[in-house]
Amino acid sequence: MHVRPAKFFDENGRRLDGRLPDEMRPVDMKVGVLSNADGSAIVSYGKTKVLAAVYGPREPLQKYTVLPDRASLFVRYHMAPFSTEERKSPVPTRREVEISKVLREALEPVVITELFPRTVIEVYVEVLQSDGGTRTASATAASLALADAGIPMRALVAGVAIGKVDNVVVLDLNEPEDNFGEADMPIVAAPDLGLITLFQLNGVMTVEETQKGLDMALKAISELVEKEKQTLRSSIEEVDVE
């Protein structure tokens, strides 16, 4: 059972985990972690850990999903039963179905599906450990896994969640901030295209707070995409050495 912290900031303005309001949690990325997938990635935002696997382009098992002019993009987001403090049912929830749809819509603008008509590209995202920001970490992991699979993309995307806690706009929400804050604003973007592919807001923020949060998010997302590129370059260099 989640209990609201007595306070979210100390006397120095630092959050429960020691971060400043505009500071990301430590981020770790790795690709090629699954040998049986065409592409895979694992991404951690602090304690939140997400695994993504990509299969395809390949012929769909269900013919009615075929699109004559492009590939169908299928995304499944799922939280492992052991990913939270309270064991969850392995059956997909309404929230997981909704986030699967949101992630697909966040990825569709950057995946060049028209190169592969009458096929399907499948993206499976599994949350291994949840501590806030799972949908945005999932978008980052899916982007990396698609690139690792060699799927042509217009650009890489990454995501981060902005929030408002005790009337302070903060970057990269953790679980207590997500559960007890006044607002949650997940954002996914492709900085190289100047494109925002996901923008949601749960709660209430002023125009000024929203703009401040958006600026914080886009700066962090640009840094995340650069880290994605470095991760992909490193994986290629390792293959070349071997």
mmCIF file of C-alpha atoms in Angstrom, residues 17-115:
data_model
loop_
_atom_site.group_PDB
_atom_site.id
_atom_site.type_symbol
_atom_site.label_atom_id
_atom_site.label_comp_id
_atom_site.label_asym_id
_atom_site.label_seq_id
_atom_site.Cartn_x
_atom_site.Cartn_y
_atom_site.Cartn_z
ATOM 1 C CA ASP A 17 15.760 10.632 -4.012
ATOM 2 C CA GLY A 18 18.179 13.566 -3.705
ATOM 3 C CA ARG A 19 17.536 15.101 -7.138
ATOM 4 C CA LEU A 20 16.912 18.725 -7.965
ATOM 5 C CA PRO A 21 13.548 19.518 -9.661
ATOM 6 C CA ASP A 22 15.104 19.604 -13.166
ATOM 7 C CA GLU A 23 17.316 16.533 -12.727
ATOM 8 C CA MET A 24 16.872 13.117 -14.374
ATOM 9 C CA ARG A 25 17.370 9.847 -12.567
ATOM 10 C CA PRO A 26 20.442 7.854 -13.658
ATOM 11 C CA VAL A 27 19.745 6.432 -17.135
ATOM 12 C CA ASP A 28 21.177 3.180 -18.472
ATOM 13 C CA MET A 29 20.680 1.712 -21.951
ATOM 14 C CA LYS A 30 21.763 -1.494 -23.662
ATOM 15 C CA VAL A 31 20.786 -3.119 -26.981
ATOM 16 C CA GLY A 32 21.011 -6.650 -28.335
ATOM 17 C CA VAL A 33 20.026 -8.233 -25.023
ATOM 18 C CA LEU A 34 17.775 -10.950 -26.536
ATOM 19 C CA SER A 35 19.220 -13.387 -29.051
ATOM 20 C CA ASN A 36 15.833 -14.631 -30.310
ATOM 21 C CA ALA A 37 14.503 -11.159 -31.251
ATOM 22 C CA ASP A 38 15.343 -9.162 -34.383
ATOM 23 C CA GLY A 39 16.109 -6.211 -32.115
ATOM 24 C CA SER A 40 16.014 -5.640 -28.373
ATOM 25 C CA ALA A 41 16.881 -3.087 -25.724
ATOM 26 C CA ILE A 42 16.756 -2.637 -21.990
ATOM 27 C CA VAL A 43 16.396 0.858 -20.536
ATOM 28 C CA SER A 44 16.509 1.985 -16.917
ATOM 29 C CA TYR A 45 15.376 5.316 -15.490
ATOM 30 C CA GLY A 46 16.540 4.932 -11.912
ATOM 31 C CA LYS A 47 14.669 1.925 -10.508
ATOM 32 C CA THR A 48 12.266 1.755 -13.469
ATOM 33 C CA LYS A 49 13.505 -0.958 -15.822
ATOM 34 C CA VAL A 50 11.951 -1.777 -19.208
ATOM 35 C CA LEU A 51 12.748 -4.478 -21.775
ATOM 36 C CA ALA A 52 11.685 -4.099 -25.426
ATOM 37 C CA ALA A 53 11.830 -6.698 -28.207
ATOM 38 C CA VAL A 54 11.108 -6.220 -31.922
ATOM 39 C CA TYR A 55 10.162 -8.874 -34.490
ATOM 40 C CA GLY A 56 9.789 -8.219 -38.196
ATOM 41 C CA PRO A 57 8.979 -6.992 -40.692
ATOM 42 C CA ARG A 58 7.317 -10.358 -41.240
ATOM 43 C CA GLU A 59 4.143 -11.858 -42.645
ATOM 44 C CA PRO A 60 1.283 -11.449 -40.156
ATOM 45 C CA LEU A 61 -0.408 -14.535 -38.778
ATOM 46 C CA GLN A 62 -3.795 -12.833 -39.090
ATOM 47 C CA LYS A 63 -4.296 -11.792 -42.702
ATOM 48 C CA TYR A 64 -6.976 -9.210 -41.921
ATOM 49 C CA THR A 65 -4.292 -7.007 -40.294
ATOM 50 C CA VAL A 66 -2.470 -6.628 -43.642
ATOM 51 C CA LEU A 67 -2.194 -3.112 -45.037
ATOM 52 C CA PRO A 68 -1.593 -2.942 -48.815
ATOM 53 C CA ASP A 69 0.638 0.152 -48.751
ATOM 54 C CA ARG A 70 2.665 -0.186 -45.541
ATOM 55 C CA ALA A 71 3.538 -2.391 -42.585
ATOM 56 C CA SER A 72 1.206 -2.667 -39.614
ATOM 57 C CA LEU A 73 2.874 -1.556 -36.385
ATOM 58 C CA PHE A 74 1.815 -3.690 -33.421
ATOM 59 C CA VAL A 75 2.821 -2.636 -29.889
ATOM 60 C CA ARG A 76 2.118 -4.522 -26.664
ATOM 61 C CA TYR A 77 2.941 -2.924 -23.310
ATOM 62 C CA HIS A 78 2.835 -5.206 -20.291
ATOM 63 C CA MET A 79 3.867 -4.967 -16.660
ATOM 64 C CA ALA A 80 5.384 -8.140 -15.265
ATOM 65 C CA PRO A 81 3.528 -9.509 -12.203
ATOM 66 C CA PHE A 82 6.688 -8.943 -10.119
ATOM 67 C CA SER A 83 7.315 -5.378 -11.361
ATOM 68 C CA THR A 84 5.439 -3.642 -8.542
ATOM 69 C CA GLU A 85 5.362 -3.956 -4.736
ATOM 70 C CA GLU A 86 1.925 -5.536 -4.906
ATOM 71 C CA ARG A 87 1.825 -8.519 -7.264
ATOM 72 C CA LYS A 88 -0.381 -7.724 -10.266
ATOM 73 C CA SER A 89 -2.395 -10.112 -12.374
ATOM 74 C CA PRO A 90 -0.633 -11.282 -15.567
ATOM 75 C CA VAL A 91 -3.861 -10.568 -17.477
ATOM 76 C CA PRO A 92 -3.599 -7.295 -19.476
ATOM 77 C CA THR A 93 -5.397 -4.447 -17.738
ATOM 78 C CA ARG A 94 -7.319 -1.577 -19.361
ATOM 79 C CA ARG A 95 -4.366 0.680 -18.512
ATOM 80 C CA GLU A 96 -1.934 -1.633 -20.331
ATOM 81 C CA VAL A 97 -4.188 -1.774 -23.392
ATOM 82 C CA GLU A 98 -4.436 2.038 -23.387
ATOM 83 C CA ILE A 99 -0.652 2.503 -23.028
ATOM 84 C CA SER A 100 -0.043 -0.022 -25.833
ATOM 85 C CA LYS A 101 -2.175 2.162 -28.122
ATOM 86 C CA VAL A 102 -0.472 5.361 -26.949
ATOM 87 C CA LEU A 103 3.003 3.895 -27.555
ATOM 88 C CA ARG A 104 2.043 2.744 -31.050
ATOM 89 C CA GLU A 105 0.816 6.233 -31.885
ATOM 90 C CA ALA A 106 4.050 7.712 -30.467
ATOM 91 C CA LEU A 107 6.201 5.455 -32.672
ATOM 92 C CA GLU A 108 4.208 5.523 -35.931
ATOM 93 C CA PRO A 109 5.418 8.979 -37.093
ATOM 94 C CA VAL A 110 9.086 7.876 -37.096
ATOM 95 C CA VAL A 111 8.908 4.279 -38.385
ATOM 96 C CA ILE A 112 9.091 4.141 -42.202
ATOM 97 C CA THR A 113 6.399 1.495 -42.567
ATOM 98 C CA GLU A 114 5.722 2.214 -46.259
ATOM 99 C CA LEU A 115 8.903 0.316 -47.184
#
